[in-house]
């Protein structure tokens, strides 16, 4: 049994990974050798004589100067390495030194850290803080040499860490850190002078000139005349966010310049936020510390959570930084880094500002990761790794947690064994969770050998936990679903959490009851108290959104996702139809460009375009309007659609010139105009496989199989259960048959719409051509679930149900069987479904080349279904048992056949088929006649030859 904890630095127990500990101790004397291990004992396709290549497994040998250790066997190289390191740590009895001082020791450490920082040597070191020390020496007048306490508190991680031990609240309060630093400094008067009224510290004894000269001169030559662009975020929501140019004078101190812009004239009155956005960025919010007022508070050590500063709360800046910011603020990307002694600086544009805003919400972060802010949408499901585009859910979740100042999310994977007494390799319902207790699991994880990992009947589930920085559990998601592949389990669980956070953050108006209900649906449990505490500042998200909307007062602000449109969007589509149209599960590749257009005049501003944008059809991976349009297009066609505006921050985040766009938005009423071309469609793996490996393709062979039976029985009526886009009904028209009436049933309206379109065209052209080979007089498409009975479809000559049952939950598939044979009572029923045993052949030969995803190759392939939407796939014996029992229950006979491969060669047909025949014709009509359930299905489309309209069945 294996449990893998996915967290970059499992913050709670040990802050370092085993490998990091080994590295700390042995450096590059530690040598890791990873080898592949092939396991030959596995792979359960009983009686199968085909040699299969199993998934790769890895074992790691760690060579250290003192010992050699060998890891357990894992599916991932990195897990093997960590396991080896962990074993070495155990053997050597080393644990990294934990810093766990008493309060008194911590005070001592704080004092000696200050002494270290103010020592001569520190001035020329490569430390983000030393730049400030050097810059302080370039300050003029009585500020010369004065280093703001804020930078000491912020830029030295050691100081922050020590302060946490003195008072845990220091973790989230930089003001508290500052006050602790000042207090420690007050006891070191022989080393530092504190200027309390200035909130700065100065070295008591001047630096020797030979140290000052080289280090302070250096930078001035590089940064001469530098101007940087920053964004000003006014406290008042009535004022627009705008860009400002700051001149960081060559010889000065940039914090003085920022202070002056904020109206506090010097550096020590500037408060600096933690970094915003990417961990590596220097993007921070600068605001002013109101002098005396603040200082009075600081002198009392017990800093309250919300120190009331002068000025009013700056909601936008607070939301940005996740801290309370008062008064006007400046967003700038500037600072000293570990990399160089020079000052790092970058311009910050309005676009950057809006992109960060958008990035705080999962949907927005996904859009940005795809560089398709005005087209992409966080998909509703993680179907397959190969169809996912943009950042993976797990990575998005990490980003969102970082942006909202939470701990790294903890994802734990649990391996689940199938109960071996059941030979139902496909059924999720038969999965049994083998372990309950978490603690046990992690131990078992290391103790278990490879034996457990390679069985063919295993699945994973994944649990996600979000913690605050203080390690309070705020949210837990424990999905019910199990997955064949670990990645799928991990990503799907992460996506659930993202979807919920998205609703919470994007629509803060959502009533709590509804949020709770959605959470329950997503298997999410909230620790509401802690959750709301963590997201307190997100109240301002909403206000913030409104503020932006206010800036665009004149426009018709509406969030398109709120409006459920009933009527489909009809669009003009240009270009010849190639006949290839998208269905669910297809990967569509489009080229688009979006502009802002105003109705009144011909103003048009280009916002975003993409040469090639791919998305999975039917997974809500693009804006709904775009999906509707693309669904109506064929490869090679283009169209032009206008849609309502999306929220302004999205438009501004996409726009090249945010200021110009903002003024356009606020002066006119605008719409978005999309120009979109469907470049390519990639069929789902199952279809690609069926086409690549079989000639004619399996789908065609299934149609021909049905046609043979129609002819054999001179059938005049046919119903296709789960007709999808009508591939069977469509193809039947190509053959001369006795069919007069054809009917299709499906639950997918989108597919039915496509079926209608193509049947309509084909039937009419047959009619026009006076083609006498077709006897078809009527065709109907119904929207409904085939587990329900509709008396209009009673007693047909032939019923087909091709490749449908595996898309239903197993119990529904069984229910369908009973409903058809007991109520619909067709003379013949043909049911096809994949033969699970055949998958090894498909996978062995082409799966890897068709699906070039390294992640998937490593996973247990023998378990893989052909299509992510399959709920199960049956072996021959499972299928036979189901069909035989079903036939016996309802007085039908059954025969078995198939297409692709042959019955006599292992492992049988690729697609297995059962043909049921009603045994005697005097079946109980009365009983059936009594079953007047009314009409359960809804007619979606109907076609009749006008003159020969049949009155009644
Ligand atoms: N028979 C078609 C489509 C197979 S795909 C072909 O061979 O090409 C499976 C289809 O089953 C999908 O169109 C899906 O919408 C449909 N389906 C799944 N569950 C259904 C249900 N309960 N009732 C009706 N159709 C269903
Ligand atoms: Mg299928």
PDB file of C-alpha atoms in Angstrom, residues 33-209:
ATOM      1  CA  UNK A  33      21.288   5.832  -9.008  1.00  0.00           C
ATOM      2  CA  UNK A  34      17.848   5.077 -10.339  1.00  0.00           C
ATOM      3  CA  UNK A  35      17.175   1.853 -12.217  1.00  0.00           C
ATOM      4  CA  UNK A  36      14.131   0.601 -14.016  1.00  0.00           C
ATOM      5  CA  UNK A  37      12.529  -2.522 -12.667  1.00  0.00           C
ATOM      6  CA  UNK A  38      10.342  -4.655 -14.911  1.00  0.00           C
ATOM      7  CA  UNK A  39       7.786  -6.671 -13.161  1.00  0.00           C
ATOM      8  CA  UNK A  40       6.829  -9.822 -15.010  1.00  0.00           C
ATOM      9  CA  UNK A  41       4.416 -11.294 -12.561  1.00  0.00           C
ATOM     10  CA  UNK A  42       1.675  -8.872 -13.280  1.00  0.00           C
ATOM     11  CA  UNK A  43      -1.054  -8.189 -15.731  1.00  0.00           C
ATOM     12  CA  UNK A  44      -4.252  -9.960 -15.342  1.00  0.00           C
ATOM     13  CA  UNK A  45      -5.831 -10.733 -18.592  1.00  0.00           C
ATOM     14  CA  UNK A  46      -6.632 -14.354 -17.901  1.00  0.00           C
ATOM     15  CA  UNK A  47      -5.737 -16.800 -20.622  1.00  0.00           C
ATOM     16  CA  UNK A  48      -4.184 -14.152 -22.761  1.00  0.00           C
ATOM     17  CA  UNK A  49      -1.202 -15.259 -24.747  1.00  0.00           C
ATOM     18  CA  UNK A  50      -0.043 -11.813 -25.711  1.00  0.00           C
ATOM     19  CA  UNK A  51       3.122 -10.543 -24.096  1.00  0.00           C
ATOM     20  CA  UNK A  52       2.543  -7.139 -22.630  1.00  0.00           C
ATOM     21  CA  UNK A  53       4.931  -4.498 -21.555  1.00  0.00           C
ATOM     22  CA  UNK A  54       4.116  -3.415 -18.056  1.00  0.00           C
ATOM     23  CA  UNK A  55       4.476   0.044 -16.609  1.00  0.00           C
ATOM     24  CA  UNK A  56       7.975   1.131 -15.662  1.00  0.00           C
ATOM     25  CA  UNK A  57       8.845   0.963 -12.014  1.00  0.00           C
ATOM     26  CA  UNK A  58      11.852   2.473 -10.360  1.00  0.00           C
ATOM     27  CA  UNK A  59      14.232   1.599  -7.592  1.00  0.00           C
ATOM     28  CA  UNK A  60      16.864   3.964  -6.317  1.00  0.00           C
ATOM     29  CA  UNK A  61      20.230   3.228  -4.770  1.00  0.00           C
ATOM     30  CA  UNK A  62      21.715   6.021  -2.705  1.00  0.00           C
ATOM     31  CA  UNK A  63      25.470   6.006  -2.278  1.00  0.00           C
ATOM     32  CA  UNK A  64      26.763   7.962   0.682  1.00  0.00           C
ATOM     33  CA  UNK A  65      30.296   8.099   2.048  1.00  0.00           C
ATOM     34  CA  UNK A  66      29.183   6.087   5.053  1.00  0.00           C
ATOM     35  CA  UNK A  67      26.475   3.770   3.785  1.00  0.00           C
ATOM     36  CA  UNK A  68      24.541   2.493   0.802  1.00  0.00           C
ATOM     37  CA  UNK A  69      20.766   2.218   0.896  1.00  0.00           C
ATOM     38  CA  UNK A  70      18.256   0.850  -1.592  1.00  0.00           C
ATOM     39  CA  UNK A  71      14.752   2.218  -1.891  1.00  0.00           C
ATOM     40  CA  UNK A  72      11.461   0.418  -2.301  1.00  0.00           C
ATOM     41  CA  UNK A  73       9.964   0.245  -5.765  1.00  0.00           C
ATOM     42  CA  UNK A  74       7.878   3.122  -7.035  1.00  0.00           C
ATOM     43  CA  UNK A  75       6.103   4.281 -10.131  1.00  0.00           C
ATOM     44  CA  UNK A  76       7.922   7.583 -10.087  1.00  0.00           C
ATOM     45  CA  UNK A  77      11.617   8.174 -10.049  1.00  0.00           C
ATOM     46  CA  UNK A  78      11.375  10.982  -7.586  1.00  0.00           C
ATOM     47  CA  UNK A  79       9.425   8.901  -5.099  1.00  0.00           C
ATOM     48  CA  UNK A  80      12.126   6.240  -5.267  1.00  0.00           C
ATOM     49  CA  UNK A  81      14.782   8.859  -4.573  1.00  0.00           C
ATOM     50  CA  UNK A  82      12.903  10.303  -1.628  1.00  0.00           C
ATOM     51  CA  UNK A  83      12.383   6.824  -0.244  1.00  0.00           C
ATOM     52  CA  UNK A  84      16.114   6.082  -0.448  1.00  0.00           C
ATOM     53  CA  UNK A  85      16.926   9.369   1.265  1.00  0.00           C
ATOM     54  CA  UNK A  86      14.352   8.664   3.951  1.00  0.00           C
ATOM     55  CA  UNK A  87      15.904   5.249   4.605  1.00  0.00           C
ATOM     56  CA  UNK A  88      19.357   6.768   4.817  1.00  0.00           C
ATOM     57  CA  UNK A  89      18.157   9.323   7.338  1.00  0.00           C
ATOM     58  CA  UNK A  90      16.683   6.584   9.464  1.00  0.00           C
ATOM     59  CA  UNK A  91      19.838   4.498   9.293  1.00  0.00           C
ATOM     60  CA  UNK A  92      22.136   7.368  10.109  1.00  0.00           C
ATOM     61  CA  UNK A  93      19.855   8.606  12.831  1.00  0.00           C
ATOM     62  CA  UNK A  94      19.947  12.151  11.533  1.00  0.00           C
ATOM     63  CA  UNK A  95      17.129  14.530  11.663  1.00  0.00           C
ATOM     64  CA  UNK A  96      17.549  18.095  10.683  1.00  0.00           C
ATOM     65  CA  UNK A  97      18.127  20.423  13.563  1.00  0.00           C
ATOM     66  CA  UNK A  98      14.868  21.927  14.554  1.00  0.00           C
ATOM     67  CA  UNK A  99      14.892  25.483  15.704  1.00  0.00           C
ATOM     68  CA  UNK A 100      12.903  25.422  18.883  1.00  0.00           C
ATOM     69  CA  UNK A 101      14.233  28.051  21.243  1.00  0.00           C
ATOM     70  CA  UNK A 102      12.801  29.253  24.513  1.00  0.00           C
ATOM     71  CA  UNK A 103      11.513  32.824  24.433  1.00  0.00           C
ATOM     72  CA  UNK A 104      14.645  34.057  26.164  1.00  0.00           C
ATOM     73  CA  UNK A 105      16.898  32.278  23.689  1.00  0.00           C
ATOM     74  CA  UNK A 106      14.878  33.757  20.857  1.00  0.00           C
ATOM     75  CA  UNK A 107      15.413  37.275  22.189  1.00  0.00           C
ATOM     76  CA  UNK A 108      19.130  36.549  22.381  1.00  0.00           C
ATOM     77  CA  UNK A 109      19.104  35.267  18.831  1.00  0.00           C
ATOM     78  CA  UNK A 110      17.268  38.331  17.650  1.00  0.00           C
ATOM     79  CA  UNK A 111      19.847  40.559  19.274  1.00  0.00           C
ATOM     80  CA  UNK A 112      22.782  38.692  17.795  1.00  0.00           C
ATOM     81  CA  UNK A 113      21.146  38.684  14.359  1.00  0.00           C
ATOM     82  CA  UNK A 114      20.965  42.486  14.571  1.00  0.00           C
ATOM     83  CA  UNK A 115      24.596  42.633  15.566  1.00  0.00           C
ATOM     84  CA  UNK A 116      25.428  40.476  12.560  1.00  0.00           C
ATOM     85  CA  UNK A 117      23.454  42.691  10.174  1.00  0.00           C
ATOM     86  CA  UNK A 118      25.181  45.820  11.420  1.00  0.00           C
ATOM     87  CA  UNK A 119      28.666  44.321  11.252  1.00  0.00           C
ATOM     88  CA  UNK A 120      31.030  45.736   8.629  1.00  0.00           C
ATOM     89  CA  UNK A 121      31.161  42.516   6.634  1.00  0.00           C
ATOM     90  CA  UNK A 122      27.446  42.467   5.985  1.00  0.00           C
ATOM     91  CA  UNK A 123      27.573  45.685   3.970  1.00  0.00           C
ATOM     92  CA  UNK A 124      29.282  44.074   1.010  1.00  0.00           C
ATOM     93  CA  UNK A 125      27.478  40.756   1.145  1.00  0.00           C
ATOM     94  CA  UNK A 126      24.970  39.572  -1.452  1.00  0.00           C
ATOM     95  CA  UNK A 127      21.819  39.752   0.622  1.00  0.00           C
ATOM     96  CA  UNK A 128      18.603  41.558  -0.309  1.00  0.00           C
ATOM     97  CA  UNK A 129      18.981  43.560   2.863  1.00  0.00           C
ATOM     98  CA  UNK A 130      22.550  44.660   2.298  1.00  0.00           C
ATOM     99  CA  UNK A 131      21.388  46.730  -0.674  1.00  0.00           C
ATOM    100  CA  UNK A 132      19.244  48.744   1.703  1.00  0.00           C
ATOM    101  CA  UNK A 133      22.179  49.216   4.059  1.00  0.00           C
ATOM    102  CA  UNK A 134      24.297  50.543   1.214  1.00  0.00           C
ATOM    103  CA  UNK A 135      21.497  52.741  -0.068  1.00  0.00           C
ATOM    104  CA  UNK A 136      21.027  54.121   3.450  1.00  0.00           C
ATOM    105  CA  UNK A 137      24.596  55.358   3.316  1.00  0.00           C
ATOM    106  CA  UNK A 138      23.752  57.326   0.191  1.00  0.00           C
ATOM    107  CA  UNK A 139      20.866  59.093   1.931  1.00  0.00           C
ATOM    108  CA  UNK A 140      21.420  62.730   2.632  1.00  0.00           C
ATOM    109  CA  UNK A 141      21.356  64.848   5.772  1.00  0.00           C
ATOM    110  CA  UNK A 142      20.398  63.296   9.044  1.00  0.00           C
ATOM    111  CA  UNK A 143      18.872  60.268   7.346  1.00  0.00           C
ATOM    112  CA  UNK A 144      22.330  59.207   6.244  1.00  0.00           C
ATOM    113  CA  UNK A 145      22.940  55.627   7.325  1.00  0.00           C
ATOM    114  CA  UNK A 146      19.425  55.170   8.662  1.00  0.00           C
ATOM    115  CA  UNK A 147      17.914  51.828   7.653  1.00  0.00           C
ATOM    116  CA  UNK A 148      14.102  51.575   7.897  1.00  0.00           C
ATOM    117  CA  UNK A 149      12.980  48.983  10.440  1.00  0.00           C
ATOM    118  CA  UNK A 150      10.397  47.809   7.939  1.00  0.00           C
ATOM    119  CA  UNK A 151      13.041  46.466   5.561  1.00  0.00           C
ATOM    120  CA  UNK A 152      14.930  44.720   8.331  1.00  0.00           C
ATOM    121  CA  UNK A 153      11.703  43.080   9.436  1.00  0.00           C
ATOM    122  CA  UNK A 154      10.741  42.132   5.901  1.00  0.00           C
ATOM    123  CA  UNK A 155      13.867  41.151   4.011  1.00  0.00           C
ATOM    124  CA  UNK A 156      15.668  39.019   6.554  1.00  0.00           C
ATOM    125  CA  UNK A 157      14.026  35.616   6.791  1.00  0.00           C
ATOM    126  CA  UNK A 158      15.970  34.746   9.950  1.00  0.00           C
ATOM    127  CA  UNK A 159      14.574  37.740  11.798  1.00  0.00           C
ATOM    128  CA  UNK A 160      11.069  36.790  10.742  1.00  0.00           C
ATOM    129  CA  UNK A 161      11.603  33.228  11.893  1.00  0.00           C
ATOM    130  CA  UNK A 162      12.983  34.211  15.289  1.00  0.00           C
ATOM    131  CA  UNK A 163      10.137  36.657  15.869  1.00  0.00           C
ATOM    132  CA  UNK A 164       7.621  33.896  15.224  1.00  0.00           C
ATOM    133  CA  UNK A 165       9.018  32.077  18.240  1.00  0.00           C
ATOM    134  CA  UNK A 166       8.715  35.134  20.412  1.00  0.00           C
ATOM    135  CA  UNK A 167       5.177  35.751  19.306  1.00  0.00           C
ATOM    136  CA  UNK A 168       3.409  33.476  16.807  1.00  0.00           C
ATOM    137  CA  UNK A 169       1.255  36.386  15.628  1.00  0.00           C
ATOM    138  CA  UNK A 170       4.387  37.784  13.989  1.00  0.00           C
ATOM    139  CA  UNK A 171       3.766  35.321  11.175  1.00  0.00           C
ATOM    140  CA  UNK A 172       1.020  37.492   9.811  1.00  0.00           C
ATOM    141  CA  UNK A 173       1.909  40.912  11.154  1.00  0.00           C
ATOM    142  CA  UNK A 174       4.904  42.757   9.853  1.00  0.00           C
ATOM    143  CA  UNK A 175       4.161  45.565  12.292  1.00  0.00           C
ATOM    144  CA  UNK A 176       4.672  43.147  15.138  1.00  0.00           C
ATOM    145  CA  UNK A 177       8.003  42.038  13.697  1.00  0.00           C
ATOM    146  CA  UNK A 178       9.010  45.664  13.446  1.00  0.00           C
ATOM    147  CA  UNK A 179       8.156  46.306  17.052  1.00  0.00           C
ATOM    148  CA  UNK A 180      10.107  43.251  18.199  1.00  0.00           C
ATOM    149  CA  UNK A 181      13.120  44.359  16.170  1.00  0.00           C
ATOM    150  CA  UNK A 182      12.974  47.825  17.694  1.00  0.00           C
ATOM    151  CA  UNK A 183      12.736  46.351  21.138  1.00  0.00           C
ATOM    152  CA  UNK A 184      15.739  44.118  20.570  1.00  0.00           C
ATOM    153  CA  UNK A 185      17.675  47.030  19.094  1.00  0.00           C
ATOM    154  CA  UNK A 186      16.978  49.157  22.148  1.00  0.00           C
ATOM    155  CA  UNK A 187      19.033  46.685  24.165  1.00  0.00           C
ATOM    156  CA  UNK A 188      21.968  46.843  21.766  1.00  0.00           C
ATOM    157  CA  UNK A 189      22.789  50.507  22.063  1.00  0.00           C
ATOM    158  CA  UNK A 190      26.486  49.810  21.722  1.00  0.00           C
ATOM    159  CA  UNK A 191      25.859  48.546  18.180  1.00  0.00           C
ATOM    160  CA  UNK A 192      22.765  50.302  16.834  1.00  0.00           C
ATOM    161  CA  UNK A 193      21.069  53.591  17.407  1.00  0.00           C
ATOM    162  CA  UNK A 194      17.346  53.589  17.090  1.00  0.00           C
ATOM    163  CA  UNK A 195      15.469  56.610  15.927  1.00  0.00           C
ATOM    164  CA  UNK A 196      12.110  55.756  17.196  1.00  0.00           C
ATOM    165  CA  UNK A 197      10.331  58.721  15.694  1.00  0.00           C
ATOM    166  CA  UNK A 198      11.707  57.665  12.334  1.00  0.00           C
ATOM    167  CA  UNK A 199      11.226  53.927  12.637  1.00  0.00           C
ATOM    168  CA  UNK A 200      14.780  53.354  11.552  1.00  0.00           C
ATOM    169  CA  UNK A 201      18.048  51.981  12.867  1.00  0.00           C
ATOM    170  CA  UNK A 202      21.561  53.197  12.337  1.00  0.00           C
ATOM    171  CA  UNK A 203      24.957  51.669  13.016  1.00  0.00           C
ATOM    172  CA  UNK A 204      26.496  53.366  16.038  1.00  0.00           C
ATOM    173  CA  UNK A 205      30.090  53.322  14.874  1.00  0.00           C
ATOM    174  CA  UNK A 206      30.552  54.471  11.290  1.00  0.00           C
ATOM    175  CA  UNK A 207      31.686  51.975   8.681  1.00  0.00           C
ATOM    176  CA  UNK A 208      35.360  52.299   7.724  1.00  0.00           C
ATOM    177  CA  UNK A 209      35.665  54.286   4.448  1.00  0.00           C
TER     178      UNK A 209
END
